[in-house]
XYZ file of C-alpha atoms in Angstrom:
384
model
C 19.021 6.823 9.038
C 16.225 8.911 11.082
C 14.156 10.718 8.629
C 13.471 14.130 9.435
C 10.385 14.848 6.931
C 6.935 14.503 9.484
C 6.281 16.996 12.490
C 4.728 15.853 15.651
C 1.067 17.358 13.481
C 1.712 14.735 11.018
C 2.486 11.718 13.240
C -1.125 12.625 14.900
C -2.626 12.976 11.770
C -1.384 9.072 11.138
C -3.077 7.605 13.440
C -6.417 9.161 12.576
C -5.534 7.411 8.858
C -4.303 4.313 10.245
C -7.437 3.440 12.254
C -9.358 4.329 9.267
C -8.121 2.023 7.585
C -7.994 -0.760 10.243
C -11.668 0.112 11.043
C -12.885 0.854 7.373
C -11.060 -1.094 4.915
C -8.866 -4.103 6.020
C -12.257 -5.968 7.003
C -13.534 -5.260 3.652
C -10.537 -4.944 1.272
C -10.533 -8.411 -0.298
C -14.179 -8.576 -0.532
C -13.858 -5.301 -3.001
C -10.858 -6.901 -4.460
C -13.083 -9.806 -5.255
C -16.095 -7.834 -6.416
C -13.532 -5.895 -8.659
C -15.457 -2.596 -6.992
C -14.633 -0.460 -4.235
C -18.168 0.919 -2.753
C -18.894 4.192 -3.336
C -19.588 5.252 0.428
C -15.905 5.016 1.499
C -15.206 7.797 -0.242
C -17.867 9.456 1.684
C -16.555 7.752 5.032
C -12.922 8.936 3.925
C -13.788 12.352 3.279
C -15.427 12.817 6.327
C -12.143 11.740 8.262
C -10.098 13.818 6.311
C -8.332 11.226 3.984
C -8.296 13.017 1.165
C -9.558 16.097 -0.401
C -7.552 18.401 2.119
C -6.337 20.487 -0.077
C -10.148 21.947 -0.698
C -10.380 25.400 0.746
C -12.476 25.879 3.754
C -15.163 27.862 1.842
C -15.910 24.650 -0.318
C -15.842 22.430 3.071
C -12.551 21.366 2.767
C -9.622 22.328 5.223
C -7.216 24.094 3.006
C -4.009 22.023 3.864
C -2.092 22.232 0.951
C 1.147 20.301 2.813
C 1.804 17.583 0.957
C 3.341 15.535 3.463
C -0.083 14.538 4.890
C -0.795 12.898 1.281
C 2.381 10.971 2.189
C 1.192 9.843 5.210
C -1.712 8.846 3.274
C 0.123 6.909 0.962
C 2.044 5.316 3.758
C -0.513 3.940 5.565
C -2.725 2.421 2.764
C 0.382 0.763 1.392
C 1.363 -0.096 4.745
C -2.544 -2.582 4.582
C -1.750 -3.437 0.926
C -4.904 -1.291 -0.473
C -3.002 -0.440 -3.704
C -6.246 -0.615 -5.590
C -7.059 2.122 -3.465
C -4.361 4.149 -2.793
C -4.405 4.454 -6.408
C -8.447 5.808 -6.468
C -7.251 8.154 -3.775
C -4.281 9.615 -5.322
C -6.774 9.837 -8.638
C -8.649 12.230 -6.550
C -5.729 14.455 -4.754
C -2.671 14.648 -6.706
C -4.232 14.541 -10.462
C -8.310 15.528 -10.540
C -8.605 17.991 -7.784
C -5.648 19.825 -8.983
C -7.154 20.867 -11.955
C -9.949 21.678 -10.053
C -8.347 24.128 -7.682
C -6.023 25.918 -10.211
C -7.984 26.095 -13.684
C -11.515 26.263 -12.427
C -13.730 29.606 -11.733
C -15.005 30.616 -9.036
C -18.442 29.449 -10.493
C -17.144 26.149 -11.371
C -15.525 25.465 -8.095
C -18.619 26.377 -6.111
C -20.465 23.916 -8.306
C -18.016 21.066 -8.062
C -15.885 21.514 -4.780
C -18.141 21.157 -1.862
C -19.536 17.904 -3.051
C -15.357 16.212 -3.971
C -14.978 18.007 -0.160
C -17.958 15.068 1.187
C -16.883 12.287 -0.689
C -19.938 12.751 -3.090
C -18.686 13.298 -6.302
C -15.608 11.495 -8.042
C -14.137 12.141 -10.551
C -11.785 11.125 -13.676
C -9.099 12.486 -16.397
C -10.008 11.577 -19.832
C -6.768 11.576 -21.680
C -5.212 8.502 -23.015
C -6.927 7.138 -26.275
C -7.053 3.882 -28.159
C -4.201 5.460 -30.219
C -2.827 7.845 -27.990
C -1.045 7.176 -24.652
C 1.970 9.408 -23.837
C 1.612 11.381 -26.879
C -1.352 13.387 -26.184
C -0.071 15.222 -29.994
C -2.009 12.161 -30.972
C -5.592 12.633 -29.473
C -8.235 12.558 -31.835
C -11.140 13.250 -29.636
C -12.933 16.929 -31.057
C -14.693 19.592 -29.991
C -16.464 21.666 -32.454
C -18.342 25.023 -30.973
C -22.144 25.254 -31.609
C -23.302 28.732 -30.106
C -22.799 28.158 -26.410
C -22.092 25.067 -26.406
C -19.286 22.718 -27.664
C -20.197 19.103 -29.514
C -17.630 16.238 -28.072
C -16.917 13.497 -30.008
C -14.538 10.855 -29.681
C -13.630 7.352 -27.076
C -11.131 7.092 -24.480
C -9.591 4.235 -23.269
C -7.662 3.063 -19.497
C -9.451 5.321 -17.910
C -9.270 5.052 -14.048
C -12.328 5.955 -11.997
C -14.122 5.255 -15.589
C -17.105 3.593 -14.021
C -17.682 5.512 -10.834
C -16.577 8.988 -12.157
C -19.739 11.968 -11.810
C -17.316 14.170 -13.433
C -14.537 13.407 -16.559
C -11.775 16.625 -17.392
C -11.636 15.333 -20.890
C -8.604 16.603 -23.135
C -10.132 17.232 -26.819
C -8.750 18.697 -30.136
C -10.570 21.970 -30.859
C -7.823 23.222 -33.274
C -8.548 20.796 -36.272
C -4.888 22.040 -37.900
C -3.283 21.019 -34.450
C -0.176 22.863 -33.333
C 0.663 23.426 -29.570
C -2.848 25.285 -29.346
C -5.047 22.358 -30.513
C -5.913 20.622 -27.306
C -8.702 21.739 -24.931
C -10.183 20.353 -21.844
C -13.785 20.181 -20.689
C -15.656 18.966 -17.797
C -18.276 16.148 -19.382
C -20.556 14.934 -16.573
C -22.580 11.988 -15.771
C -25.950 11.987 -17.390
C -25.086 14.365 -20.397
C -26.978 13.012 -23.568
C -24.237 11.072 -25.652
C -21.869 10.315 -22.880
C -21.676 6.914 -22.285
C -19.876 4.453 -19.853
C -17.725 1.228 -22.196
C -17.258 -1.808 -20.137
C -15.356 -1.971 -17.418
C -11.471 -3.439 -18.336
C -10.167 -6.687 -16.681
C -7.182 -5.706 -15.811
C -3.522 -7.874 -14.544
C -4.059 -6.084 -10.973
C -5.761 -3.111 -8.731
C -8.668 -4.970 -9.246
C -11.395 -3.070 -6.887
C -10.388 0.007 -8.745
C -12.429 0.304 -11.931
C -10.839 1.267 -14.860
C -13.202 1.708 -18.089
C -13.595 2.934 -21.950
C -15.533 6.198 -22.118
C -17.507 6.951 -25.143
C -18.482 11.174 -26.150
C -20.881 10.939 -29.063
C -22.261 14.645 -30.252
C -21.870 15.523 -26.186
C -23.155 18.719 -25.607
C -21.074 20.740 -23.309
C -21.568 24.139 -22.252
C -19.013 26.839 -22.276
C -19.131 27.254 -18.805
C -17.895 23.848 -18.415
C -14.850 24.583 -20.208
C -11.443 23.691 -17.935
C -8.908 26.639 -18.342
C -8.527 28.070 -21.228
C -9.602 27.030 -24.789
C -6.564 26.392 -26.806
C -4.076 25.611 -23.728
C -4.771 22.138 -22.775
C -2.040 20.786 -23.349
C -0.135 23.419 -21.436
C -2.508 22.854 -18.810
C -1.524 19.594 -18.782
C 1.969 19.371 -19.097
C 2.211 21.645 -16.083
C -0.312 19.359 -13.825
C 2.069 16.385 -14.320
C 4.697 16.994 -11.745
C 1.960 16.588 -9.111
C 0.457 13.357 -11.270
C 4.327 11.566 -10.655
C 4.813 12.847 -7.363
C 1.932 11.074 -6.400
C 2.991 7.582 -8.307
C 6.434 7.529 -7.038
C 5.497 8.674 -3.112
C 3.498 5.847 -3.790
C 6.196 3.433 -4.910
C 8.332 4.333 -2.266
C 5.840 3.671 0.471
C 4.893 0.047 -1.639
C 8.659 -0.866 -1.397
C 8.856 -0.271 2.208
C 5.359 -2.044 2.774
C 7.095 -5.359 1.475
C 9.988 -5.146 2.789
C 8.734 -4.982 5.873
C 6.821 -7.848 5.902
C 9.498 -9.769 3.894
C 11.851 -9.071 6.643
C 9.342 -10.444 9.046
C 9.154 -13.346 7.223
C 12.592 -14.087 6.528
C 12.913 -14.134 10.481
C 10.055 -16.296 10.780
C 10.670 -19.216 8.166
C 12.422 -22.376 8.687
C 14.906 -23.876 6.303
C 17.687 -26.550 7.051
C 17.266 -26.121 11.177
C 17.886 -21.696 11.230
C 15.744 -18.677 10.307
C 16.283 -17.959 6.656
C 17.529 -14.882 7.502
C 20.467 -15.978 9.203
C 21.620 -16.845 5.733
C 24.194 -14.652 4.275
C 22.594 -14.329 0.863
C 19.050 -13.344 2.090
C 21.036 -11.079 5.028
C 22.619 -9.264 1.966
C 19.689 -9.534 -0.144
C 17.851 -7.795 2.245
C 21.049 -5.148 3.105
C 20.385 -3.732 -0.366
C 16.530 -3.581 -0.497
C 17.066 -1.354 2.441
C 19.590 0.455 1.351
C 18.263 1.178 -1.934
C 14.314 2.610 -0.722
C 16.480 4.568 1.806
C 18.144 6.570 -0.687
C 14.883 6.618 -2.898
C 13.086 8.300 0.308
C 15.842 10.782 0.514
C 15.166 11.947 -2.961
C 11.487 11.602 -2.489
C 11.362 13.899 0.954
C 13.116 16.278 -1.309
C 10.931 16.475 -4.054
C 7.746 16.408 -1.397
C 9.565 19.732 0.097
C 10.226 21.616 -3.128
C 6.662 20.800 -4.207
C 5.566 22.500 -0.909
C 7.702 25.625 -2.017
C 6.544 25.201 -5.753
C 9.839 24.432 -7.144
C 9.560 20.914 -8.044
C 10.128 20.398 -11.325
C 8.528 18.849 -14.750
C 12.164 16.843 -14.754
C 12.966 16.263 -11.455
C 9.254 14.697 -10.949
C 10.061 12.455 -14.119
C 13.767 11.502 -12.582
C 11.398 10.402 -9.507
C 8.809 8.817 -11.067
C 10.744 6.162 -13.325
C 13.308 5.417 -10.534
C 11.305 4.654 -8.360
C 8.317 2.939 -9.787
C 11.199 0.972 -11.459
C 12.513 0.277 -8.189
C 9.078 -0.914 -6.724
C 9.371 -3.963 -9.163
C 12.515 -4.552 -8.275
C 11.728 -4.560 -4.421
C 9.187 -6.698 -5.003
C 9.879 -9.263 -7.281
C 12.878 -9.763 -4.758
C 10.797 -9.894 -2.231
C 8.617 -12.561 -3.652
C 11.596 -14.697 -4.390
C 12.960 -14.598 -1.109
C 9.105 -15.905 -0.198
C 9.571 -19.253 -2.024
C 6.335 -21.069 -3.210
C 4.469 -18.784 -0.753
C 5.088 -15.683 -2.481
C 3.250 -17.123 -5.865
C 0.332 -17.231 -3.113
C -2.639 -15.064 -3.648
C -2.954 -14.718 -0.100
C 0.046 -13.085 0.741
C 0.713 -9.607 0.440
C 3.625 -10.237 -2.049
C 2.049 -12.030 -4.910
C -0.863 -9.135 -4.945
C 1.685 -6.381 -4.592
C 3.357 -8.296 -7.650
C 0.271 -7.982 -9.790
C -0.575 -4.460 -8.447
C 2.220 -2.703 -9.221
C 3.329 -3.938 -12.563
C 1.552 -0.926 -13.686
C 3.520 2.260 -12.123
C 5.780 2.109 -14.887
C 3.412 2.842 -17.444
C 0.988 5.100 -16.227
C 1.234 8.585 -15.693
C 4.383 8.807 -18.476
C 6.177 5.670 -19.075
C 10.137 4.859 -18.352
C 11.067 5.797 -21.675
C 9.307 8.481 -22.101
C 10.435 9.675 -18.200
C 14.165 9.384 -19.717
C 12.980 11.798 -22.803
C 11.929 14.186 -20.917
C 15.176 14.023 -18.670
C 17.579 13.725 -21.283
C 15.912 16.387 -23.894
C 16.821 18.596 -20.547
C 20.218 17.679 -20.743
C 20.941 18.367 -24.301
C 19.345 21.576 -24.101
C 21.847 22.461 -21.641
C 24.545 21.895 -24.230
């Protein structure tokens, strides 16, 4: 089925990503996997070329293209190298940090912050999820208490991505002690503030080269013109950020799927087995007749949520019936995948066995299945 979603603009604006990451990162990528660290100056390379941060208006350096079908194409081509580690850091950046930026922020806070996310030179980080508190953010137990001008941060986070490398953390604290929907806050803590501190970094089961750390706030003075939004709303702030959060996981599942497939196909043509092509089998041919079939319809409902997101109309629910499909779906895809590999998919060295690892995680972060389905099906009964 021809898919009608990229303009003649966006296939040009491909290429410029693809030989970025030919020229930039497939050299390099399993050395960084390796070192558990992705180097700080890509981001400064990748900024410069327009990888990310596009969405920055011209006036803080950016370009002000707010279409997000160039963060697909994105998406598609670091998949399409097997970078999830940094697709992941990327996506960090555009669909989750820099949209707080560009819609909470002053215009005194975004002349401080944007033009240096718009060169690559500062990164940055959402503090959310606690040691007790995942997808109920009712349950965070980080405070901040107001001292004059300033407010006093105390508390730990914990799977933080970016943790290490972050200059700047949106941190979501409790500033209403008697909590209630008005009890959550979120402030901009920023590297080198007395108290804030940096936990190890986390070993985790994949996306190695993208560090992931515990972040520690002890008596963090913050200023009060480094609060995000509004004090009292966070949570509202939050909760209305997350559509673009899951859009951003599941474009990425989609494009992970159709990575390996792709090369599974290409293998299946390629290996041997009792004198034919293992493709020429009729369980891998139908095997492989519903992998395709299934990411097709999975892109169909992903190039419709990528165009009502461009017309702000995608949805809190519609983003969550995207994200768990689909990030569900990426196992799937790929633990087929690996199994139509043989012994060579359990192989570190092929894209299938890292993809394995990689993605085992897209159904936890940014809202888990079950609490996707929640969301969805408190919709439903509130139809009733």
């Amino acid at each position: 089925m021809k898919r009608n979603l990229f303009t003649a603009d966006h296939e040009q604006y491909r290429e410029t990503v693809r030989a970025f990451m030919e020229r930039e990162v497939v050299p390099h990528y399993e050395k960084w996997e390796a070192d558990k660290f992705t180097p700080r100056d890509l981001y400064l390379k990748a900024a410069e070329q327009g990888i990310y941060g596009l969405s920055i208006p011209e006036e803080f350096g950016g370009s002000g293209e707010t279409d997000y079908r160039y963060r697909v194409v994105v998406h598609e081509e670091v998949y399409r190298v097997h970078a999830m580690s940094l697709a992941v850091a990327f996506g960090l950046q555009d669909d989750i940090v820099l949209q707080y930026l560009l819609h909470l922020c002053t215009p005194e806070q975004k002349q401080r912050w944007l033009p240096r996310f718009a060169t690559g030179e500062m990164i940055g980080a959402i503090g959310m999820t606690e040691p007790g508190a995942g997808s109920d953010l009712k349950g965070l137990r980080t405070t901040a208490v107001q001292d004059g001008d300033d407010w006093v941060l105390n508390g730990q986070k914990t799977f933080i991505s970016c943790g290490i490398s972050a200059d700047l953390v949106i941190v979501a604290a409790r500033t209403d002690p008697n909590g209630g929907s008005r009890s959550l806050s979120l402030f901009a803590v920023e590297a080198g503030m007395p108290g804030f501190e940096r936990g190890r970094k986390l070993d985790k089961l994949g996306l190695a080269s993208q560090d992931t750390s515990e972040l520690y706030f002890d008596n963090v003075r913050v200023p009060a013109n480094n609060v995000i939004g509004e004090i009292g709303r966070g949570m509202g702030h939050m909760m209305a950020h997350l559509p673009s959060e899951r859009l951003g996981v599941y474009t990425g599942a989609v494009a992970s799927a159709k990575a390996i497939f792709d090369v599974t196909r290409k293998y299946c043509s390629d290996r041997m087995a009792f004198g034919q092509p293992i493709a020429d089998f009729q369980h891998v041919r139908f095997e492989l007749a519903e992998i395709a079939t299934e990411i097709d319809v999975a892109e169909a409902y992903l190039d419709k949520s990528v165009l009502a997101f461009n017309a702000g109309e995608l949805t809190a629910v519609d983003a969550a019936k995207g994200k768990w499909w689909t990030s569900e779906l990426q196992l799937r895809v790929i633990d087929r995948c690996l199994q139509l590999h043989g012994g060579y998919g359990f192989m570190n060295e092929y894209a299938v066995a890292r993809a394995y690892k990689d993605a085992r995680i897209q159904t936890i972060y940014g809202g888990t299945t079950a609490i996707m389905k929640e969301i969805i099906g408190r919709d439903l009964a509130g139809q009733r």
